CSV table of C-alpha atoms in Angstrom, one decimal:
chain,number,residue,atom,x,y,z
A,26,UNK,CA,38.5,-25.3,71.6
A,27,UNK,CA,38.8,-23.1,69.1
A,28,UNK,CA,35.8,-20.4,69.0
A,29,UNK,CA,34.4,-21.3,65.3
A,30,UNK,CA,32.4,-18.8,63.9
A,31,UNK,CA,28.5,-19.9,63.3
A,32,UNK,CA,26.8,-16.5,62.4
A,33,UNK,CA,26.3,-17.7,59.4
A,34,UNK,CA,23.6,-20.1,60.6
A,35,UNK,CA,22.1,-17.3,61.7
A,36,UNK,CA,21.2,-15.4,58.8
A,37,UNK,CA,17.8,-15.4,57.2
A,38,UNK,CA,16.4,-17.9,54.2
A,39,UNK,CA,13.0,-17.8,52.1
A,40,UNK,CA,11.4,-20.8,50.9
A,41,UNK,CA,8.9,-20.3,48.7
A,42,UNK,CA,8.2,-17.0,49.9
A,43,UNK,CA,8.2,-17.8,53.5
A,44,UNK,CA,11.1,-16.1,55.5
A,45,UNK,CA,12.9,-18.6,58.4
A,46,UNK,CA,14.9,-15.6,61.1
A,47,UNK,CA,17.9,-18.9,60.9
A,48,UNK,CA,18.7,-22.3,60.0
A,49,UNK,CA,18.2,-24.3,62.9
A,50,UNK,CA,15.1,-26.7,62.9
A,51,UNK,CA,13.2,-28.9,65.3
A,52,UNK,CA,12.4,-31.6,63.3
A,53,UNK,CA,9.6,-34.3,63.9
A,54,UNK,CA,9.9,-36.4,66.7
A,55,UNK,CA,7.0,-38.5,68.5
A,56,UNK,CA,6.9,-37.9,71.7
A,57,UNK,CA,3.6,-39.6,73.3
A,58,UNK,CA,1.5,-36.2,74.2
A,59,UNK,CA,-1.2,-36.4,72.7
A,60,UNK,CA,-4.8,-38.4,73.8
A,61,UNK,CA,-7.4,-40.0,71.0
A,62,UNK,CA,-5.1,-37.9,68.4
A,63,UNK,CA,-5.3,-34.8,70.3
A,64,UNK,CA,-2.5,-32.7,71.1
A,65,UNK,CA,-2.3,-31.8,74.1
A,66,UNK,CA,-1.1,-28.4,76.0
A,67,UNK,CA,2.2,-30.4,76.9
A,68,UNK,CA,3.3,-31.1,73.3
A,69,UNK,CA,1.8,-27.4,72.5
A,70,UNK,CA,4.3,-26.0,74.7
A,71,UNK,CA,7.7,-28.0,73.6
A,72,UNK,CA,6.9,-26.6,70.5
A,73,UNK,CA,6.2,-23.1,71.4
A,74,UNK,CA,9.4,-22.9,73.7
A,75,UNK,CA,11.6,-24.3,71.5
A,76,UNK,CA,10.3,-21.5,69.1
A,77,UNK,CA,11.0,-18.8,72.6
A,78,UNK,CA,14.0,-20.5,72.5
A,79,UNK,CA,15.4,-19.8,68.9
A,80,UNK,CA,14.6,-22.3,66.6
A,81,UNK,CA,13.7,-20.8,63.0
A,82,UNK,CA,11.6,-23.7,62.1
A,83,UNK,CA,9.5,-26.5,64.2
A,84,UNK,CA,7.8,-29.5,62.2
A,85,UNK,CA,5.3,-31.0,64.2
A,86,UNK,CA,5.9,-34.7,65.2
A,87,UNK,CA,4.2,-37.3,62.5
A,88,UNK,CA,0.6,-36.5,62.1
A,89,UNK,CA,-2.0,-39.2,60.8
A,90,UNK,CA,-3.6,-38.3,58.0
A,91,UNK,CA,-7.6,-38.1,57.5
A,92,UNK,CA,-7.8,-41.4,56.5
A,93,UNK,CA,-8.8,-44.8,59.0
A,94,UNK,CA,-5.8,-46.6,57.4
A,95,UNK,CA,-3.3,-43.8,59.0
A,96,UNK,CA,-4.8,-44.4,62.4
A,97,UNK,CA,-1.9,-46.0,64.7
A,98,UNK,CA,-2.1,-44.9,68.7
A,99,UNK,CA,-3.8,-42.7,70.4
A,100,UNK,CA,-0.6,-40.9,71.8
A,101,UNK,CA,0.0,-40.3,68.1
A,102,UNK,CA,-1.2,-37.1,66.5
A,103,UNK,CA,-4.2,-36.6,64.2
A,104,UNK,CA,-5.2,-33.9,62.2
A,105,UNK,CA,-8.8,-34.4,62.1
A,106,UNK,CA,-11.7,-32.4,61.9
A,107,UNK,CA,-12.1,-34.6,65.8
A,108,UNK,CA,-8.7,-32.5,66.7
A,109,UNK,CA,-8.9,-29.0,64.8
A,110,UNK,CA,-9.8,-27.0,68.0
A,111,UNK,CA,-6.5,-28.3,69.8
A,112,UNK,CA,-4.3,-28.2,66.9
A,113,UNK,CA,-5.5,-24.3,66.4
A,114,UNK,CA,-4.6,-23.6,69.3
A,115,UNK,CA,-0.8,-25.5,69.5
A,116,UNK,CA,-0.5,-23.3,66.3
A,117,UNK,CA,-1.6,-20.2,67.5
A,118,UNK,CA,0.9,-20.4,69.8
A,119,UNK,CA,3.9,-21.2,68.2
A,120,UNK,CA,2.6,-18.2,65.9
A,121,UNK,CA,2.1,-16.1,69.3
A,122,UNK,CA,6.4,-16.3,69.4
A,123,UNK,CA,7.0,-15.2,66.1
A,124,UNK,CA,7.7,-18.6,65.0
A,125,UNK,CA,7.3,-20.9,61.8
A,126,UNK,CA,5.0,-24.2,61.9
A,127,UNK,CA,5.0,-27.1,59.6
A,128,UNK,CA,2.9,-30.1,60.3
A,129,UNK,CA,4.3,-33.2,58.4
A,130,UNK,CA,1.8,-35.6,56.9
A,131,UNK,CA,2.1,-38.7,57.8
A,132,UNK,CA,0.7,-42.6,56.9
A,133,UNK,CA,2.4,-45.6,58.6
A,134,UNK,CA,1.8,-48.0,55.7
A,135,UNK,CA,2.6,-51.4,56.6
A,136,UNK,CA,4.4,-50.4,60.0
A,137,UNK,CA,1.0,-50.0,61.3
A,138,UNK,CA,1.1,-53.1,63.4
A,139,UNK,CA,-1.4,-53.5,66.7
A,140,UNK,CA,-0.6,-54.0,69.7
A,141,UNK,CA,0.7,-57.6,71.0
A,142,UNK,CA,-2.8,-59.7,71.6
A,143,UNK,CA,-4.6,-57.7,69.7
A,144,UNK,CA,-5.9,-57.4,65.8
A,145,UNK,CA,-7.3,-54.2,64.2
A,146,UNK,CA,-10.5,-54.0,62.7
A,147,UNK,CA,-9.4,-53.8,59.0
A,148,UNK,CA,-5.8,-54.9,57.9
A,149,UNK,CA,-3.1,-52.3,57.4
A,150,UNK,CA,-2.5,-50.8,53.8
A,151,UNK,CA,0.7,-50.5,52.1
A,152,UNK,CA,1.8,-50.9,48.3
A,153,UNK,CA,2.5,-55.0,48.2
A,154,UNK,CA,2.1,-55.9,52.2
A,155,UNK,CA,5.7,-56.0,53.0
A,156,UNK,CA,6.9,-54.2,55.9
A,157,UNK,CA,10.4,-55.8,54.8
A,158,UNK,CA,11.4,-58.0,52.0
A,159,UNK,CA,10.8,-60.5,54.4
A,160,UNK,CA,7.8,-58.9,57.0
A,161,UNK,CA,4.1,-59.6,55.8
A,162,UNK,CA,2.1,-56.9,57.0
A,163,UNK,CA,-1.5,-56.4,56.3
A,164,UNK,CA,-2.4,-56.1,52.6
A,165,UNK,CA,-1.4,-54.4,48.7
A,166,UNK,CA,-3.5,-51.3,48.2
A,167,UNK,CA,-5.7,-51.6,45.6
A,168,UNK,CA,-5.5,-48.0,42.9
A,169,UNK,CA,-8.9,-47.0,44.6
A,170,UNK,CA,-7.5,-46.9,48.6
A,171,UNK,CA,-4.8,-45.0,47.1
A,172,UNK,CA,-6.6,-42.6,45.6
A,173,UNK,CA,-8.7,-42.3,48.4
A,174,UNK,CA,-5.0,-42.0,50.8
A,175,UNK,CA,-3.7,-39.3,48.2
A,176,UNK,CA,-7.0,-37.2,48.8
A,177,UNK,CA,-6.2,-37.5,52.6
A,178,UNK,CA,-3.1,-36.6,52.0
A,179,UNK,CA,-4.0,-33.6,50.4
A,180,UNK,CA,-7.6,-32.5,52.8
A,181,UNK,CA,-5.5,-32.7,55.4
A,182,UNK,CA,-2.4,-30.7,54.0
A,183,UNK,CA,-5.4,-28.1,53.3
A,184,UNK,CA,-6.6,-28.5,56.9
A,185,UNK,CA,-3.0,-27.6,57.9
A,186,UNK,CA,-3.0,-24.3,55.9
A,187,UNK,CA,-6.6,-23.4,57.3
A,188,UNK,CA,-5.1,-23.6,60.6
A,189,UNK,CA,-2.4,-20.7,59.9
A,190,UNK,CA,0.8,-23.4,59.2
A,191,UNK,CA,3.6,-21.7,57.0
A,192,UNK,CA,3.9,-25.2,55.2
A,193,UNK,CA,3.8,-29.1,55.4
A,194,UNK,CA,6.3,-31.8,54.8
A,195,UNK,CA,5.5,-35.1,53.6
A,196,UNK,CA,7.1,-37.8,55.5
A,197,UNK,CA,8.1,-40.2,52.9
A,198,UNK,CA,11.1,-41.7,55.4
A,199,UNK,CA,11.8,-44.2,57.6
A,200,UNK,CA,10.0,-47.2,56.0
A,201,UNK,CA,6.6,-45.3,56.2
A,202,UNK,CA,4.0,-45.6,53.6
A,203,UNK,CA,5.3,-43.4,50.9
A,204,UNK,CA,9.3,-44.8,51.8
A,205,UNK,CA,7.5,-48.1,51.2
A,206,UNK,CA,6.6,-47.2,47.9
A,207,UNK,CA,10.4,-45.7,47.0
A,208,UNK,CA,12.1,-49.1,48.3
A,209,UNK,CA,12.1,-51.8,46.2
A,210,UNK,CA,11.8,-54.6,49.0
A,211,UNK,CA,8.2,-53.6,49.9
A,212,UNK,CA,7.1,-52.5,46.7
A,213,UNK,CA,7.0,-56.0,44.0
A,214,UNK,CA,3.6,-54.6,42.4
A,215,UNK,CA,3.2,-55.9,39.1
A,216,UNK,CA,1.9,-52.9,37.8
A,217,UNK,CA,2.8,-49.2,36.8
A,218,UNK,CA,3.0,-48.3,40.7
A,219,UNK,CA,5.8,-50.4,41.6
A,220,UNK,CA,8.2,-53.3,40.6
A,221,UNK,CA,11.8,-53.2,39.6
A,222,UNK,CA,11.7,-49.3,37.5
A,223,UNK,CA,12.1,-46.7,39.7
A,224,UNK,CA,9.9,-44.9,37.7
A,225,UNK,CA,7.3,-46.5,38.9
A,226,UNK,CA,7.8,-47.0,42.3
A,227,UNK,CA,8.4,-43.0,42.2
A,228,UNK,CA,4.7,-42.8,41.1
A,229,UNK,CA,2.7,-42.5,43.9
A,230,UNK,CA,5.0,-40.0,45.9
A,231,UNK,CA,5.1,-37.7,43.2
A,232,UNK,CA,1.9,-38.0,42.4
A,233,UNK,CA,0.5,-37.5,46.3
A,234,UNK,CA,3.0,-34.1,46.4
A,235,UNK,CA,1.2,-32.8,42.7
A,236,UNK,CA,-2.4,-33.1,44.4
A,237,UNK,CA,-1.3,-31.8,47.4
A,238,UNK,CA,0.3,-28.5,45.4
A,239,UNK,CA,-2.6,-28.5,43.1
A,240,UNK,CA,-4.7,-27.8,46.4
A,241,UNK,CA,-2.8,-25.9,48.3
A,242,UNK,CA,-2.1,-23.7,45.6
A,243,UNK,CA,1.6,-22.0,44.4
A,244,UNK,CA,2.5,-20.0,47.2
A,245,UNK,CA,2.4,-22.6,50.2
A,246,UNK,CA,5.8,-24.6,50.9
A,247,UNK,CA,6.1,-28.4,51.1
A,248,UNK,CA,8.7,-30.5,52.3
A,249,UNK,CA,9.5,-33.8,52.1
A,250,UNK,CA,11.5,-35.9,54.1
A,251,UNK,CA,13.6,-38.9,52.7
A,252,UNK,CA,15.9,-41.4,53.9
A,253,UNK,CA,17.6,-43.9,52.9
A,254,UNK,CA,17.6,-45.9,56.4
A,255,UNK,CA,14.5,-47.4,57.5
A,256,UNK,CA,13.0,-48.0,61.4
A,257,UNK,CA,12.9,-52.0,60.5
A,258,UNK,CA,16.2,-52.0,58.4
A,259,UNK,CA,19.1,-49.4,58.9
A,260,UNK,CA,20.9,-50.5,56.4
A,261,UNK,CA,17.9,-50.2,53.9
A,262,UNK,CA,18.1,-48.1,50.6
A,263,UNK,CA,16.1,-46.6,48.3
A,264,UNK,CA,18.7,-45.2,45.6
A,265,UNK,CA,21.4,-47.6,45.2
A,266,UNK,CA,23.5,-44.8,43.0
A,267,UNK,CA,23.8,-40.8,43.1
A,268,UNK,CA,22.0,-41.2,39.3
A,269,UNK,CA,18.6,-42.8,41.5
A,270,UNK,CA,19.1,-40.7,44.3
A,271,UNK,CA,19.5,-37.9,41.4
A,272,UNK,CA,15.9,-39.3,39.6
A,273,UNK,CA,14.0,-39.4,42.9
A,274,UNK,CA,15.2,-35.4,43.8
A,275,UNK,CA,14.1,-34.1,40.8
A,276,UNK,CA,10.5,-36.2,40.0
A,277,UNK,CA,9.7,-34.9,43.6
A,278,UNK,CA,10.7,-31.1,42.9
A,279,UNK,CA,8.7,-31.2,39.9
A,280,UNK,CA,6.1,-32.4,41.1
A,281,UNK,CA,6.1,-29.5,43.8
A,282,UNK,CA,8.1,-30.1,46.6
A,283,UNK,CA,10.2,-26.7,48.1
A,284,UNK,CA,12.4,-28.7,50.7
A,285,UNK,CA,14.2,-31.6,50.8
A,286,UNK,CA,14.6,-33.0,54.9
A,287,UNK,CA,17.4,-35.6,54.1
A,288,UNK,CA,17.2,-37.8,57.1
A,289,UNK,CA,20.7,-39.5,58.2
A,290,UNK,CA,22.5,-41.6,61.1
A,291,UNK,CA,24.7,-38.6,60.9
A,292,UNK,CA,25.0,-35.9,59.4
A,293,UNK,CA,28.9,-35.8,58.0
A,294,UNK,CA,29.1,-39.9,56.9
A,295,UNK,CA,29.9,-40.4,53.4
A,296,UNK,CA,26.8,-41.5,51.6
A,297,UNK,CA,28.9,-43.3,48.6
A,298,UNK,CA,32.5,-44.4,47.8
A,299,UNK,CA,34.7,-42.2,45.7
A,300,UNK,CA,33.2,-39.3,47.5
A,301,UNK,CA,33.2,-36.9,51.1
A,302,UNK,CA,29.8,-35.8,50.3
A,303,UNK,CA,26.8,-36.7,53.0
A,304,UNK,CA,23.5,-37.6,51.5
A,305,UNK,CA,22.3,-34.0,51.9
A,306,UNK,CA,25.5,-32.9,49.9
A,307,UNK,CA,24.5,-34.9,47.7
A,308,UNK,CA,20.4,-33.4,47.4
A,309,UNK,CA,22.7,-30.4,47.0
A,310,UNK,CA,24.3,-31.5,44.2
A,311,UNK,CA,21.0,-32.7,42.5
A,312,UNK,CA,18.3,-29.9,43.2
A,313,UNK,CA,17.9,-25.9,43.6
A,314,UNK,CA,15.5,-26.6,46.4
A,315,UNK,CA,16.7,-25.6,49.9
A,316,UNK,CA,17.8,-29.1,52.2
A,317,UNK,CA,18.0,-29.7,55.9
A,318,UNK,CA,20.9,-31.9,56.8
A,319,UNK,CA,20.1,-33.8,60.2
A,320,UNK,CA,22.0,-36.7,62.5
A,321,UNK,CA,23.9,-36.4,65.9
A,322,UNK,CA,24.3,-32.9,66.0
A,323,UNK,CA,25.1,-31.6,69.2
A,324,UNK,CA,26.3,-34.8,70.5
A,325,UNK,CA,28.8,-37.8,70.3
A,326,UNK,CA,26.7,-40.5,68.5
A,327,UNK,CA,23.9,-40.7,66.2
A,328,UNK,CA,21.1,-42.1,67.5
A,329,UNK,CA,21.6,-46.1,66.5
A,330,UNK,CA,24.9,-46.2,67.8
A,331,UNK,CA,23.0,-45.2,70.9
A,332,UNK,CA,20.2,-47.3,70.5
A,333,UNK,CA,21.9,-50.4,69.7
A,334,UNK,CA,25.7,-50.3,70.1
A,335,UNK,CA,25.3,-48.7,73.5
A,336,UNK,CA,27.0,-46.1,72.0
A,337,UNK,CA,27.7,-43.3,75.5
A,338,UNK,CA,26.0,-39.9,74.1
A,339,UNK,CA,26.1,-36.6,75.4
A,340,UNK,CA,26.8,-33.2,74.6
A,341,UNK,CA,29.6,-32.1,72.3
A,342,UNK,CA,28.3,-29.0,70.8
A,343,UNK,CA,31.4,-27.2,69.4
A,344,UNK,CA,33.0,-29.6,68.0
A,345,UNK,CA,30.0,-31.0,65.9
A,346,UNK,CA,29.2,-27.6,65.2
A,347,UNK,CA,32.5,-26.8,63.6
A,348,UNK,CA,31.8,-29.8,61.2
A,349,UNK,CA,28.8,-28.5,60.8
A,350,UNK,CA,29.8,-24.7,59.6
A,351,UNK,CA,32.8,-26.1,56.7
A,352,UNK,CA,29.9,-28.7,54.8
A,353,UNK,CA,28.2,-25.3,55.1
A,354,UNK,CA,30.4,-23.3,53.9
A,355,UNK,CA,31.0,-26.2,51.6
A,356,UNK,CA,27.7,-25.2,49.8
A,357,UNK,CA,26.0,-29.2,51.2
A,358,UNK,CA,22.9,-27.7,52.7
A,359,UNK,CA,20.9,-24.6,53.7
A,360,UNK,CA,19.5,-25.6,57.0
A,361,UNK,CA,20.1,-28.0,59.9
A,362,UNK,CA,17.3,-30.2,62.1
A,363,UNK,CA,18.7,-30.5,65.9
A,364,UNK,CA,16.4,-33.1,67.4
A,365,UNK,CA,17.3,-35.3,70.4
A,366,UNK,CA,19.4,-32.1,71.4
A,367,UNK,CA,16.1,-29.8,71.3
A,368,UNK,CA,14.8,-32.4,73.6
A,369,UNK,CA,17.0,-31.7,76.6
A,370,UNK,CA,17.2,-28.1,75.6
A,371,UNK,CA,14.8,-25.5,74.3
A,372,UNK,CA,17.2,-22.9,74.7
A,373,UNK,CA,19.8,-24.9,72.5
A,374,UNK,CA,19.5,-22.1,69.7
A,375,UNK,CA,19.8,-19.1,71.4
A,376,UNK,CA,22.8,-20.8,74.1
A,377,UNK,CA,24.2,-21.6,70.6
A,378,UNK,CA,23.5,-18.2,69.3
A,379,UNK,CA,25.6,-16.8,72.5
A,380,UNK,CA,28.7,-19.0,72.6
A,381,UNK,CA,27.1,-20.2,76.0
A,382,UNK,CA,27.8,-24.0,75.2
A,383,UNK,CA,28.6,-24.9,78.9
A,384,UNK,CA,25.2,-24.0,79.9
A,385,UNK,CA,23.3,-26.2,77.6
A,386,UNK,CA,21.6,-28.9,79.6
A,387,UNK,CA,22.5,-32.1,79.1
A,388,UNK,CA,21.5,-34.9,77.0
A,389,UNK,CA,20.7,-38.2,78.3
A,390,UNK,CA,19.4,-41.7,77.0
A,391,UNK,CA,16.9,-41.8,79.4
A,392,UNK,CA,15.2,-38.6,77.8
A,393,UNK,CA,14.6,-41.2,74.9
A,394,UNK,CA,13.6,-44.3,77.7
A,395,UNK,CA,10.6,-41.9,79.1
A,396,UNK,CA,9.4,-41.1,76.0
A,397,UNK,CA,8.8,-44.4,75.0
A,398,UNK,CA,7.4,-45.4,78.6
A,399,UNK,CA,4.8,-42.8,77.6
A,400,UNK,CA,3.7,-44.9,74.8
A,401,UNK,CA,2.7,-47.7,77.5
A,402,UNK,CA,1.5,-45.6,80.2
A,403,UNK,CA,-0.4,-43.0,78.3
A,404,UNK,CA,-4.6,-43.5,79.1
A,405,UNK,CA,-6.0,-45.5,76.5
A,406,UNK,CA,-3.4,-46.9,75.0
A,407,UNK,CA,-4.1,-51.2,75.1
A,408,UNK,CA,-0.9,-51.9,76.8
A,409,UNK,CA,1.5,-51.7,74.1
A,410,UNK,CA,5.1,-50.6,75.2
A,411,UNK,CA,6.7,-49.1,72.0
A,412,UNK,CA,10.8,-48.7,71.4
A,413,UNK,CA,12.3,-46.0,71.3
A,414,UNK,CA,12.9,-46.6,67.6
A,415,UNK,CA,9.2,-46.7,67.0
A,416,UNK,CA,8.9,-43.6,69.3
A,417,UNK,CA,9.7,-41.4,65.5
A,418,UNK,CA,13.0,-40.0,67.5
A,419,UNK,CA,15.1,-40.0,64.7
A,420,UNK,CA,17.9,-37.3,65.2
């Protein structure tokens, strides 16, 4: 192959102040290491080595938000005042490398299902209890629990900066609480926080970001990753047009949000007819804010063709990466998440950096298969064996 040149993914970008060394990001990705909420020193050093390694940005995997309602598994991660002395020290030393740490904020919504046989104490929250259009799934919030979930939100995005995080992103993908909001099959409220506007269904997101920004203060980036796809329906939407998709981008930026972590199948499909442009190309089109483009690079399938087509997947570095660098060039994003990738490699960046592409380890399924074992065998958990889908592995 060709050698393409990639230095320009290399150079340096500020977000609201805070100065990445490159464009490469570890995004979030569940990976079963932590106990009651805790993470533990094996999740504290992927994070750290993948820093070592070259990455200018990791974002912790989804982390529960202070708030009972957010509570899943125990494998999952909590930022709690329960977990603060663990979490200060998974920061301290990805901040020990020289690296940058952003803990996304996370609330399952009406994907917070228990495990088979078994029935949580108090029903799971969401904004009409819909996991799908056609999925019941615990109960509508009523405006008090979501005031109460927006001050989580936002105690726990202040707990974040108190441990010495450069930021936060909001997960509002993936058919999570706040996506639930955005799509119109799990949001039919009757009243100004959902139905058919998208005004309305916008609402709540925008206003959990505003809070968030209010107490975090100017000077403290936030993120927010979207999607269009959702864990329980790939083929789910919340913009049906570039003018929604358009609407949604810009009520989040005002309302304070720095980063936009467009999540995709992969990252160089066409998001709508008449058009070459990815959905990140299109965030592009829409905002000023910086956006991280994500799906499948590195390798030869995204991860549903993997998952359910049986697509074969392993490493094809240059030649994704040579797509990569001409939408870059193109002007369709500032920044790229490498996830499954990261997971065979920490040393994918700098290998990258090098040209050394026949010494990056390789990727597997099975990487995904014994991370979603973990969910089953980890101590405590009540026997519930998780996908890999619901495993958050999502690039």
């Amino acid at each position: 192959m060709t050698t393409i040149n990639i230095e320009r993914l290399f150079e340096p970008i500020t977000i609201n102040g805070l100065t990445l060394s490159n464009r490469f990001v570890v995004p979030a990705m569940q990976q079963a290491l932590s106990r009651d909420g805790d993470p533990t020193s094996d999740l504290a050093d992927f994070y750290s080595s993948r820093v070592a390694g070259g990455a200018g940005l990791v974002i912790t995997e989804s982390t529960a938000i202070d708030h009972w309602s957010a509570n899943w598994q125990p494998m999952a991660t909590r930022l709690w005042p329960s977990t603060l002395a663990s979490w200060k020290s998974m920061v301290d030393g990805v901040k020990n490398q020289g690296g940058k740490i952003f803990v996304q904020l996370w609330h399952p919504g009406s994907m917070r299902t228990p495990p088979e046989g078994k029935t949580f104490e108090r029903e799971s929250l969401s904004p009409s209890g819909l996991a799908s259009g056609s999925t019941e799934s615990g109960r509508p919030m009523t405006r008090a629990e979501m005031i109460e979930i927006r001050d989580a939100y936002v105690s726990t995005a202040v707990a974040a900066k108190g441990l010495g995080c450069d930021g936060v992103e909001v997960h509002g993908a993936h058919g999570y609480l706040l996506d639930q909001f955005l799509w119109a099959d799990t949001n039919v409220r009757d009243d100004e926080w959902g139905g058919a506007a998208l005004e309305n269904r916008l609402r709540f997101p925008a206003e959990v970001v505003r809070a968030i920004r209010h107490a975090v203060g100017p000077d403290f980036p936030i993120g927010y990753r979207l999607s269009q796809w959702k864990e329980i329906d790939f083929d789910g939407k919340i913009a049906q047009s570039p003018q929604e998709f358009e609407l949604i981008l810009k009520t989040l930026r005002d309302a304070g949000v720095d980063l936009f972590n467009v999540s995709v199948r992969r990252f160089d499909t066409p998001e709508w007819d008449g058009s070459d442009l990815g959905l990140a190309g299109w965030a592009k089109t829409f905002t000023d804010a910086p956006v991280i483009t994500v799906g499948g690079v590195g390798l030869t399938s995204d991860l549903a063709s993997e998952l359910w087509e049986g697509a074969p997947t392993k490493n094809d570095t240059e030649a994704t990466l040579a797509r990569l660098i001409t939408r870059f060039d193109n002007g369709e994003f500032d920044l790229v998440a490498v996830g499954r990738a990261h997971l065979a490699d920490g040393e994918w960046v700098s290998k990258v950096r090098e040209g050394r592409y026949d010494e990056i380890l390789s990727y597997s399924p099975e990487i995904l298969l014994k991370i979603a074992a973990g969910w089953s065998d980890a101590p405590g958990d009540a026997a519930h064996s998780h996908t890999v889908e619901e495993a958050g592995i999502t690039a």
